[in-house]
Tab-separated table of C-alpha atoms and ligand atoms in Angstrom:
chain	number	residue	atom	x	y	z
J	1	UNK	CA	0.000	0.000	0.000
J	2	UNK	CA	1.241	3.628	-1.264
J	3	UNK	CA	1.894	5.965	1.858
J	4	UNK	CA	2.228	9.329	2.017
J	5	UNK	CA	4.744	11.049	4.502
J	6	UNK	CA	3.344	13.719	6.370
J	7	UNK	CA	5.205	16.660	7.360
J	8	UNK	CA	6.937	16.479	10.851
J	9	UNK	CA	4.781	17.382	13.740
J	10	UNK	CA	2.200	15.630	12.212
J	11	UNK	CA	3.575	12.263	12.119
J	12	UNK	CA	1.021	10.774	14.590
J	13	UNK	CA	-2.673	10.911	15.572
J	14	UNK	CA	-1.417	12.995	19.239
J	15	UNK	CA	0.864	15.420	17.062
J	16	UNK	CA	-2.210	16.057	14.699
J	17	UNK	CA	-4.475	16.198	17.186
J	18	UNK	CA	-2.144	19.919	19.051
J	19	UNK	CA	-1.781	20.830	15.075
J	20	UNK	CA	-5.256	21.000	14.803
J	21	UNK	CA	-5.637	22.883	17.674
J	22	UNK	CA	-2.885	25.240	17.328
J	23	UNK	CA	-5.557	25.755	13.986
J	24	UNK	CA	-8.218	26.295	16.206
J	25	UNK	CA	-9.884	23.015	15.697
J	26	UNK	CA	-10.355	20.582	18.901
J	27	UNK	CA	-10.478	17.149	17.760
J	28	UNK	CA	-11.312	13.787	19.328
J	29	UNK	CA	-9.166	10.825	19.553
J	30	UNK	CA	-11.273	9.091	17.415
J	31	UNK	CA	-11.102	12.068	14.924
J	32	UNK	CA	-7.328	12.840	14.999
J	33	UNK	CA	-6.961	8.581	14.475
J	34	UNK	CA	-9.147	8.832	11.124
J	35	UNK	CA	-7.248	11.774	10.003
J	36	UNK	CA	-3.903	10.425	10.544
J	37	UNK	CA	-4.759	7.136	8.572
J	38	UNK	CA	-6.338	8.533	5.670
J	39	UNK	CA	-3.798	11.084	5.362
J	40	UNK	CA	-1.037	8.513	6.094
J	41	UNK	CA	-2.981	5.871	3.690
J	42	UNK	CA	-3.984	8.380	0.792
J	43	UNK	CA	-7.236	7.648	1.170
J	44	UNK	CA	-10.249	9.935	1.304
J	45	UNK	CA	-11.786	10.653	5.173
J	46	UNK	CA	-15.260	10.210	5.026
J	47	UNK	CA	-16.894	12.398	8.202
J	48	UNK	CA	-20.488	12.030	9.355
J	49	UNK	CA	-22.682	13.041	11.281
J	50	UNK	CA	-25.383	15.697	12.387
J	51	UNK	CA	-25.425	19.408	11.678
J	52	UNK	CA	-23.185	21.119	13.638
J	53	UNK	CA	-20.648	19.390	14.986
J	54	UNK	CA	-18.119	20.348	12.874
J	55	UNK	CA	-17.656	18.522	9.932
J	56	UNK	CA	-16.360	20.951	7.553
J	57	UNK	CA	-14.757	22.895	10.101
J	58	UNK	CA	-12.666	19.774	10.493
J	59	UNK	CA	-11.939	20.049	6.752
J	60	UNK	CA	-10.292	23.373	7.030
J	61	UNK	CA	-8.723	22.646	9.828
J	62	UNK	CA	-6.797	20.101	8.014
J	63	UNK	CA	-6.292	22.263	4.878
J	64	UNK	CA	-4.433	24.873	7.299
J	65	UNK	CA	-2.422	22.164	9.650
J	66	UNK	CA	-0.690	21.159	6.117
J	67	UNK	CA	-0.287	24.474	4.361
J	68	UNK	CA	-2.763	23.663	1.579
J	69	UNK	CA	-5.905	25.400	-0.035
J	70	UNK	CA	-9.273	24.033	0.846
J	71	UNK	CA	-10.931	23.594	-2.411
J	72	UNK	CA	-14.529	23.455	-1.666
J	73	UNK	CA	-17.073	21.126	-3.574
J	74	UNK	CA	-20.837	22.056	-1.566
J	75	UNK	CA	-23.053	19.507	-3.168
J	76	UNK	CA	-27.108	20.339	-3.852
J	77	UNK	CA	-29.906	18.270	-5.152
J	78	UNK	CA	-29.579	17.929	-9.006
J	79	UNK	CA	-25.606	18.924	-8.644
J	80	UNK	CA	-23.644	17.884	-12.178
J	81	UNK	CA	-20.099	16.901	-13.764
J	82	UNK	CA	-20.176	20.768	-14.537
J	83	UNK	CA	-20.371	22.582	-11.606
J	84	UNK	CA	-17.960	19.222	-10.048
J	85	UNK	CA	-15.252	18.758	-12.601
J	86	UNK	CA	-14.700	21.124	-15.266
J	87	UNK	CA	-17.370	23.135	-18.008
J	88	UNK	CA	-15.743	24.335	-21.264
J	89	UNK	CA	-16.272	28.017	-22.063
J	90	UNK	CA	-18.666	27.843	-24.742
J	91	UNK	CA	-19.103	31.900	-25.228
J	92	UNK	CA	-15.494	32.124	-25.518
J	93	UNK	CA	-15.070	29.499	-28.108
J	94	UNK	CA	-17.650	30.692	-30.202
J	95	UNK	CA	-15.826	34.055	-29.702
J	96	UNK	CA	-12.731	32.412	-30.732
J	97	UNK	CA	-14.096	30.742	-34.018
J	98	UNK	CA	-15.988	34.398	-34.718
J	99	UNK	CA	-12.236	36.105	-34.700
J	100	UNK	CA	-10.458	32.984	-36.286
J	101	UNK	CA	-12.343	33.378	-39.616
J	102	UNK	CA	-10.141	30.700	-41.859
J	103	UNK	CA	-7.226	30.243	-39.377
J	104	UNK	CA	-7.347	26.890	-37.436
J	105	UNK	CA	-7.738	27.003	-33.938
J	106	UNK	CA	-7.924	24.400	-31.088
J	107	UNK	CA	-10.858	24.569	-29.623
J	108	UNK	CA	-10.244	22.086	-26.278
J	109	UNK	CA	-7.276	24.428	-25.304
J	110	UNK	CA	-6.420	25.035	-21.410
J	111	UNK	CA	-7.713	28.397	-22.349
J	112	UNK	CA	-11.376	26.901	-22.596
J	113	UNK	CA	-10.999	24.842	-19.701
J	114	UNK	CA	-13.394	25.661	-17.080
J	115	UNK	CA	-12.019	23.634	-14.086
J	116	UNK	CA	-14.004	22.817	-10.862
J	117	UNK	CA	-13.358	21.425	-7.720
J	118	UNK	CA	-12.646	18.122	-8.591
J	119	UNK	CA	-10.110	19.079	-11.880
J	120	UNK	CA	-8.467	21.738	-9.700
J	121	UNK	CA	-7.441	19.023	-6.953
J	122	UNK	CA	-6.529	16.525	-9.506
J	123	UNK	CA	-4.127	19.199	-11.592
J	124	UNK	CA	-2.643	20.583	-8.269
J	125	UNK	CA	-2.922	17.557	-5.503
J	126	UNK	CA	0.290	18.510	-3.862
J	127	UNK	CA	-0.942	22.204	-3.027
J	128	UNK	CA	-5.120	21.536	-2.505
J	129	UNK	CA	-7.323	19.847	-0.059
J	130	UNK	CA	-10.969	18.080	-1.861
J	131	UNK	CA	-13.157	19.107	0.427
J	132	UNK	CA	-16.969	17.652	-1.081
J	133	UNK	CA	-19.495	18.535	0.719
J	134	UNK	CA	-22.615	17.202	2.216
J	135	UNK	CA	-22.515	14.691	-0.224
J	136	UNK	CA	-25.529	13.033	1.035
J	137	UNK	CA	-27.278	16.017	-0.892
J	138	UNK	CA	-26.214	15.228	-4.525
J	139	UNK	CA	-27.886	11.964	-6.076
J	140	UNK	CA	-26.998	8.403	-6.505
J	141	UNK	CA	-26.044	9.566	-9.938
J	142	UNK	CA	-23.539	11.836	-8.906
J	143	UNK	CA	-22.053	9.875	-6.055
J	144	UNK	CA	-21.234	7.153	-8.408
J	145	UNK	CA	-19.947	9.771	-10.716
J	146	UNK	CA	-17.381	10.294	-8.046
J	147	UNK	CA	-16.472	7.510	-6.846
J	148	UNK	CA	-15.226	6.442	-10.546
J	149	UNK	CA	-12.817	9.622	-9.475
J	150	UNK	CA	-12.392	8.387	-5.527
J	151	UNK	CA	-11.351	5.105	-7.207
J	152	UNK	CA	-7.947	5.821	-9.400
J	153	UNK	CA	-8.419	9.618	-9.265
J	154	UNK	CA	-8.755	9.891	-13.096
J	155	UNK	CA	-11.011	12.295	-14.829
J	156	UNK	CA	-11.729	11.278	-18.341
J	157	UNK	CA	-12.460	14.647	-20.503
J	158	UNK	CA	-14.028	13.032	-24.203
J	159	UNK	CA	-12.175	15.995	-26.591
J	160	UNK	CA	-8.831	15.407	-24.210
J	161	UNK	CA	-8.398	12.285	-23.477
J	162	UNK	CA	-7.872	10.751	-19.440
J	163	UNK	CA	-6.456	12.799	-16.839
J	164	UNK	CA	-4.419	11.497	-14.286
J	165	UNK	CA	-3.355	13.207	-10.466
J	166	UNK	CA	0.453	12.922	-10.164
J	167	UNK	CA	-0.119	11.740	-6.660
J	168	UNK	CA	-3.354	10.881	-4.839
J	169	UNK	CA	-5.199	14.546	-3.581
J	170	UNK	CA	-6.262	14.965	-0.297
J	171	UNK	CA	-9.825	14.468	-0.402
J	172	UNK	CA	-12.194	14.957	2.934
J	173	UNK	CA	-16.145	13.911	2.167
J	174	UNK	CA	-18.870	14.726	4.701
J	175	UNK	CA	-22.171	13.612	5.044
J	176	UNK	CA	-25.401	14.867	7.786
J	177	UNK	CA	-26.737	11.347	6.788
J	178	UNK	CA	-29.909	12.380	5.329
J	179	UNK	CA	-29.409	9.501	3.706
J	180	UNK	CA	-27.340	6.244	3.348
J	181	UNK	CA	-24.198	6.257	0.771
J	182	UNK	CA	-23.237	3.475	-1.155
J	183	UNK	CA	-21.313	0.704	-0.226
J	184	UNK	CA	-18.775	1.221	-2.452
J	185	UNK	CA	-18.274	4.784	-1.712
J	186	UNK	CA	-17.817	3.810	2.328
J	187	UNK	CA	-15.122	1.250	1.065
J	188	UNK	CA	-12.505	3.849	-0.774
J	189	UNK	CA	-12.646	5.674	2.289
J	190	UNK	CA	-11.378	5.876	6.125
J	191	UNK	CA	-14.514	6.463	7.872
J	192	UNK	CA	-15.671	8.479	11.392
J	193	UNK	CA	-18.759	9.521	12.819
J	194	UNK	CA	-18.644	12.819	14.331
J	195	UNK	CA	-20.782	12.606	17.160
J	196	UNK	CA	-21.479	16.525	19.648
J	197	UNK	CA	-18.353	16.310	21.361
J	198	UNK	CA	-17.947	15.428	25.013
J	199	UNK	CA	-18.434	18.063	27.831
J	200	UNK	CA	-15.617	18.883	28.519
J	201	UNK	CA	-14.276	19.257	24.660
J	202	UNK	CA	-17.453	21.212	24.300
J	203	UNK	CA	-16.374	23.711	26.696
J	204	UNK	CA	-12.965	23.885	25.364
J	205	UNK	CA	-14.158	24.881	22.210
J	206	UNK	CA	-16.373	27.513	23.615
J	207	UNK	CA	-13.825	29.018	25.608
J	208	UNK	CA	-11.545	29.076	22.426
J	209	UNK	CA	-14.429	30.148	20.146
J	210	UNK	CA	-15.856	32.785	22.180
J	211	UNK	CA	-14.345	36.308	23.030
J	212	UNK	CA	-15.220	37.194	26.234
J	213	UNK	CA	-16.839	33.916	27.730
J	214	UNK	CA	-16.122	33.121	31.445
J	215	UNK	CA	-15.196	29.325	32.075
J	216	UNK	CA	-18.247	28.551	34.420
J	217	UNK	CA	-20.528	30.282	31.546
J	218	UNK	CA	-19.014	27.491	29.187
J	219	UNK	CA	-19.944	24.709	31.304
J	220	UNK	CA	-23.363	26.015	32.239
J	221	UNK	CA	-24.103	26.741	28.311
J	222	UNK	CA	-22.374	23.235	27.369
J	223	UNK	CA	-24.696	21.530	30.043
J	224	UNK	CA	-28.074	23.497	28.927
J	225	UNK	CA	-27.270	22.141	25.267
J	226	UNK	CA	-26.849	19.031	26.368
J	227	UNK	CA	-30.042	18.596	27.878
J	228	UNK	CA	-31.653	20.567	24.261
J	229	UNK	CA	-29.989	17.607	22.076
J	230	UNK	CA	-32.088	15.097	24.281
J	231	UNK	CA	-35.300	16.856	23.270
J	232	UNK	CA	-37.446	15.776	19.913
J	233	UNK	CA	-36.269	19.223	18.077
J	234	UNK	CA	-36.220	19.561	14.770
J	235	UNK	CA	-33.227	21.377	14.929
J	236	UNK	CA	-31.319	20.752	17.855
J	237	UNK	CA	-27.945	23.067	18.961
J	238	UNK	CA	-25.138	22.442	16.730
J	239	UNK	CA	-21.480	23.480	18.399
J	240	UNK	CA	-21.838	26.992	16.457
J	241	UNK	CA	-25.117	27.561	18.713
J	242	UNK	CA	-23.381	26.265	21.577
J	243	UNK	CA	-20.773	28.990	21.163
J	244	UNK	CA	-22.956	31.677	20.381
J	245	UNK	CA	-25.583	30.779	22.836
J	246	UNK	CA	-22.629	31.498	25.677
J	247	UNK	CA	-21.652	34.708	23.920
J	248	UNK	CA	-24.826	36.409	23.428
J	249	UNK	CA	-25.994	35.722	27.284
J	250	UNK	CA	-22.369	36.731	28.647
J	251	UNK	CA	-23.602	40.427	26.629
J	252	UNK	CA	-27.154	40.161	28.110
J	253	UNK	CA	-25.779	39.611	31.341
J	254	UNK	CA	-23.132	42.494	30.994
J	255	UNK	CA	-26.115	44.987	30.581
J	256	UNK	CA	-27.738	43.667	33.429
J	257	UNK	CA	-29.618	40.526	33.485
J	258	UNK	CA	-29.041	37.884	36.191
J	259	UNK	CA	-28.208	34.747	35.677
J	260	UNK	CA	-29.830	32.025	34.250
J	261	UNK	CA	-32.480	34.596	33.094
J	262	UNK	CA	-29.736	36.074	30.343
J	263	UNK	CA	-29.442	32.328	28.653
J	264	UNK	CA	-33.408	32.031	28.459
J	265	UNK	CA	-33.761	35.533	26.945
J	266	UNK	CA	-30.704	34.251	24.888
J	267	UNK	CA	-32.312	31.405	23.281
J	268	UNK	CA	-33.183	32.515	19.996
J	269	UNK	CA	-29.337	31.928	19.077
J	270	UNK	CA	-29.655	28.537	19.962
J	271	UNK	CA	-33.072	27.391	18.600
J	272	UNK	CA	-33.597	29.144	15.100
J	273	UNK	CA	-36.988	27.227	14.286
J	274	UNK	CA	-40.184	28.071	16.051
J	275	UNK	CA	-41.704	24.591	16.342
J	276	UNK	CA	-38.712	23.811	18.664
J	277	UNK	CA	-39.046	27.228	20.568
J	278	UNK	CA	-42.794	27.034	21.171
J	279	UNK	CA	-42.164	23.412	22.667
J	280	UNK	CA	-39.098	24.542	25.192
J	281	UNK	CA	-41.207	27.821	26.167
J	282	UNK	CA	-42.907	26.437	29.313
J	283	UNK	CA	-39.795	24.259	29.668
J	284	UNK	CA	-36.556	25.894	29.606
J	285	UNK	CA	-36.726	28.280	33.129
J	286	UNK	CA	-36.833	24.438	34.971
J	287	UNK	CA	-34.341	23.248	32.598
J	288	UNK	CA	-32.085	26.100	32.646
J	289	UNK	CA	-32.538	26.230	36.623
J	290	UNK	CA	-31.367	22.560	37.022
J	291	UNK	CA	-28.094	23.013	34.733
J	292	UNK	CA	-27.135	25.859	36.182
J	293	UNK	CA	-27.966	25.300	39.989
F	301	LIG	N1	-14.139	20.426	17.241
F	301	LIG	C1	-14.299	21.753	17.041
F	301	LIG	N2	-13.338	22.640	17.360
F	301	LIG	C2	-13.527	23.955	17.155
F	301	LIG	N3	-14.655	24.506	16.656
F	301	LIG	C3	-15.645	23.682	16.311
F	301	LIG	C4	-15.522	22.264	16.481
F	301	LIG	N4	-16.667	21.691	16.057
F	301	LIG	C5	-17.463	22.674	15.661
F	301	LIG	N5	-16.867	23.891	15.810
F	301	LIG	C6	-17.501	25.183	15.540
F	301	LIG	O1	-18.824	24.921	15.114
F	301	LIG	C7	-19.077	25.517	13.848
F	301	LIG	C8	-19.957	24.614	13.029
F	301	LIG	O2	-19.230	23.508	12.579
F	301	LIG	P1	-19.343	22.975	11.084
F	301	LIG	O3	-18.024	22.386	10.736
F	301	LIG	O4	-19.873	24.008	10.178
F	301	LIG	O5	-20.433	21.824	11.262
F	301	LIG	P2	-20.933	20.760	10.193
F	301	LIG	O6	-20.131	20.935	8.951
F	301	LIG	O7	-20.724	19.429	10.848
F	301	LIG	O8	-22.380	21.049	9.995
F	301	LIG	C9	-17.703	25.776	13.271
F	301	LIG	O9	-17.700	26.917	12.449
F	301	LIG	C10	-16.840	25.996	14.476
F	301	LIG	O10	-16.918	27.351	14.890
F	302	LIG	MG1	-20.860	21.507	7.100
């Protein structure tokens, strides 16, 4: 098996793990392990898991820890080769064939060459990061589509022939599981499942996050989203919430309002759907008393 060397101070899942947060980015064992062996293995890191816990944030994180750019591929419903791989320029080759008049030109130049995510990390693997998306999004189509790429990280182009990466580009693929991917697609890649991290990470991230959080705010918020997460919410507090959800009631508190009143008048930055805030209304002075007694 082909292995890539990593730069020093990253030659391990602990030393990736302080890179990551030197890079702002607190990861779990589990997470720095995954990272370390797809990196280490050249094979794509497949993260999953709900909104919010910091998927693509994980992404960047690694994109900065080895001094690459994070090319971004955000995946929708309906998403195509074109808006993935590479477009040509039609207007300016029908521009070029206007000013050409009986000269020959080459139409499938680099000049035409429209190239996407997936082109740009296979021209340039040594200096980009693959970052695709919420993959669960695109269709079946598509996710087959890519995982003829994931598979020998080719990209066949009809007027230019195959394409080949000189080495294998870091690719990171997330998922919020709206649905299952295929098999196949789970076998190219070093899987983890991002799950809302641990108390005490949680707080670490808040106190790193935040600007002007105190460290007993970052528990009580970290404990008060904990008990939100076990609720049936449509939406429940990703680890963006959680940080701005101890921000905005450190303000409210700073212009007067006690404690735990300032989280519950708060709470709009952690629930942003109105089923979910009718439904803690008569329920979050209890809750918020019993976290933060
Ligand atoms: N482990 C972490 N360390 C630092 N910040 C984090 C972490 N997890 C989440 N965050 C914060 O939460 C935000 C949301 O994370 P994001 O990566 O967008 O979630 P996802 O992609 O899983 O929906 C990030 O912008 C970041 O501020
Ligand atoms: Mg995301």
């Amino acid at each position: 098996m082909p292995i890539r060397r990593l730069p020093a101070g990253l030659d391990g899942p602990d030393p990736l793990a302080d890179a990551l947060r030197d890079a702002q980015y607190i990861a779990s064992e589990g997470l720095a392990t995954a990272a370390f062996l797809a990196l280490t293995l050249q094979k794509p890191l497949l993260l999953e898991g709900s909104p919010g816990v910091g998927k693509t944030e994980a992404a960047k994180a690694i994109a900065s820890i080895l001094g690459r750019e994070l090319v971004r591929l955000q995946c929708y419903e309906g998403i195509d080769s074109a808006a993935a791989m590479y477009e040509w320029n039609f207007p300016r080759q029908m521009l070029a064939i206007r000013q050409a008049g009986d000269d020959h030109i080459h139409l499938y130049g680099d000049e035409f060459l429209i190239a996407r995510p997936v082109l740009l990390a296979l021209q340039n693997p040594r200096e980009r990061v693959l970052l695709i998306d919420e993959i669960d999004r695109a269709d079946h189509e598509f996710e087959a589509f890519l995982l003829e790429f994931l598979s020998d990280f080719t990209l066949s182009i009809p007027e230019r022939g195959t394409m080949r990466a000189p080495e294998p580009p870091v690719v990171v693929l997330t998922s919020n599981r709206t649905r299952e991917l295929h098999e196949a697609l789970r076998r190219r890649c070093v899987y983890h499942w991002i799950d809302y991290p641990d108390p005490v990470l949680e707080a670490q991230i808040v106190m790193m996050r935040a600007s002007i959080v105190a460290e007993d705010t970052a528990r009580k918020v970290v404990a008060a989203v904990g008990q939100l997460r076990e609720e049936p919410l449509a939406k429940p507090p990703g680890v963006a919430e959680t940080v701005e959800w101890a921000e905005a009631a450190t303000l409210l508190h700073g212009q007067g309002v006690a404690w735990p009143r300032a989280f519950a008048r708060a709470i709009g930055v952690a629930l942003k759907d109105q089923d979910d805030l009718a439904y803690m209304a008569p329920r979050i002075d209890q809750m918020l008393e019993k976290v933060t007694a």
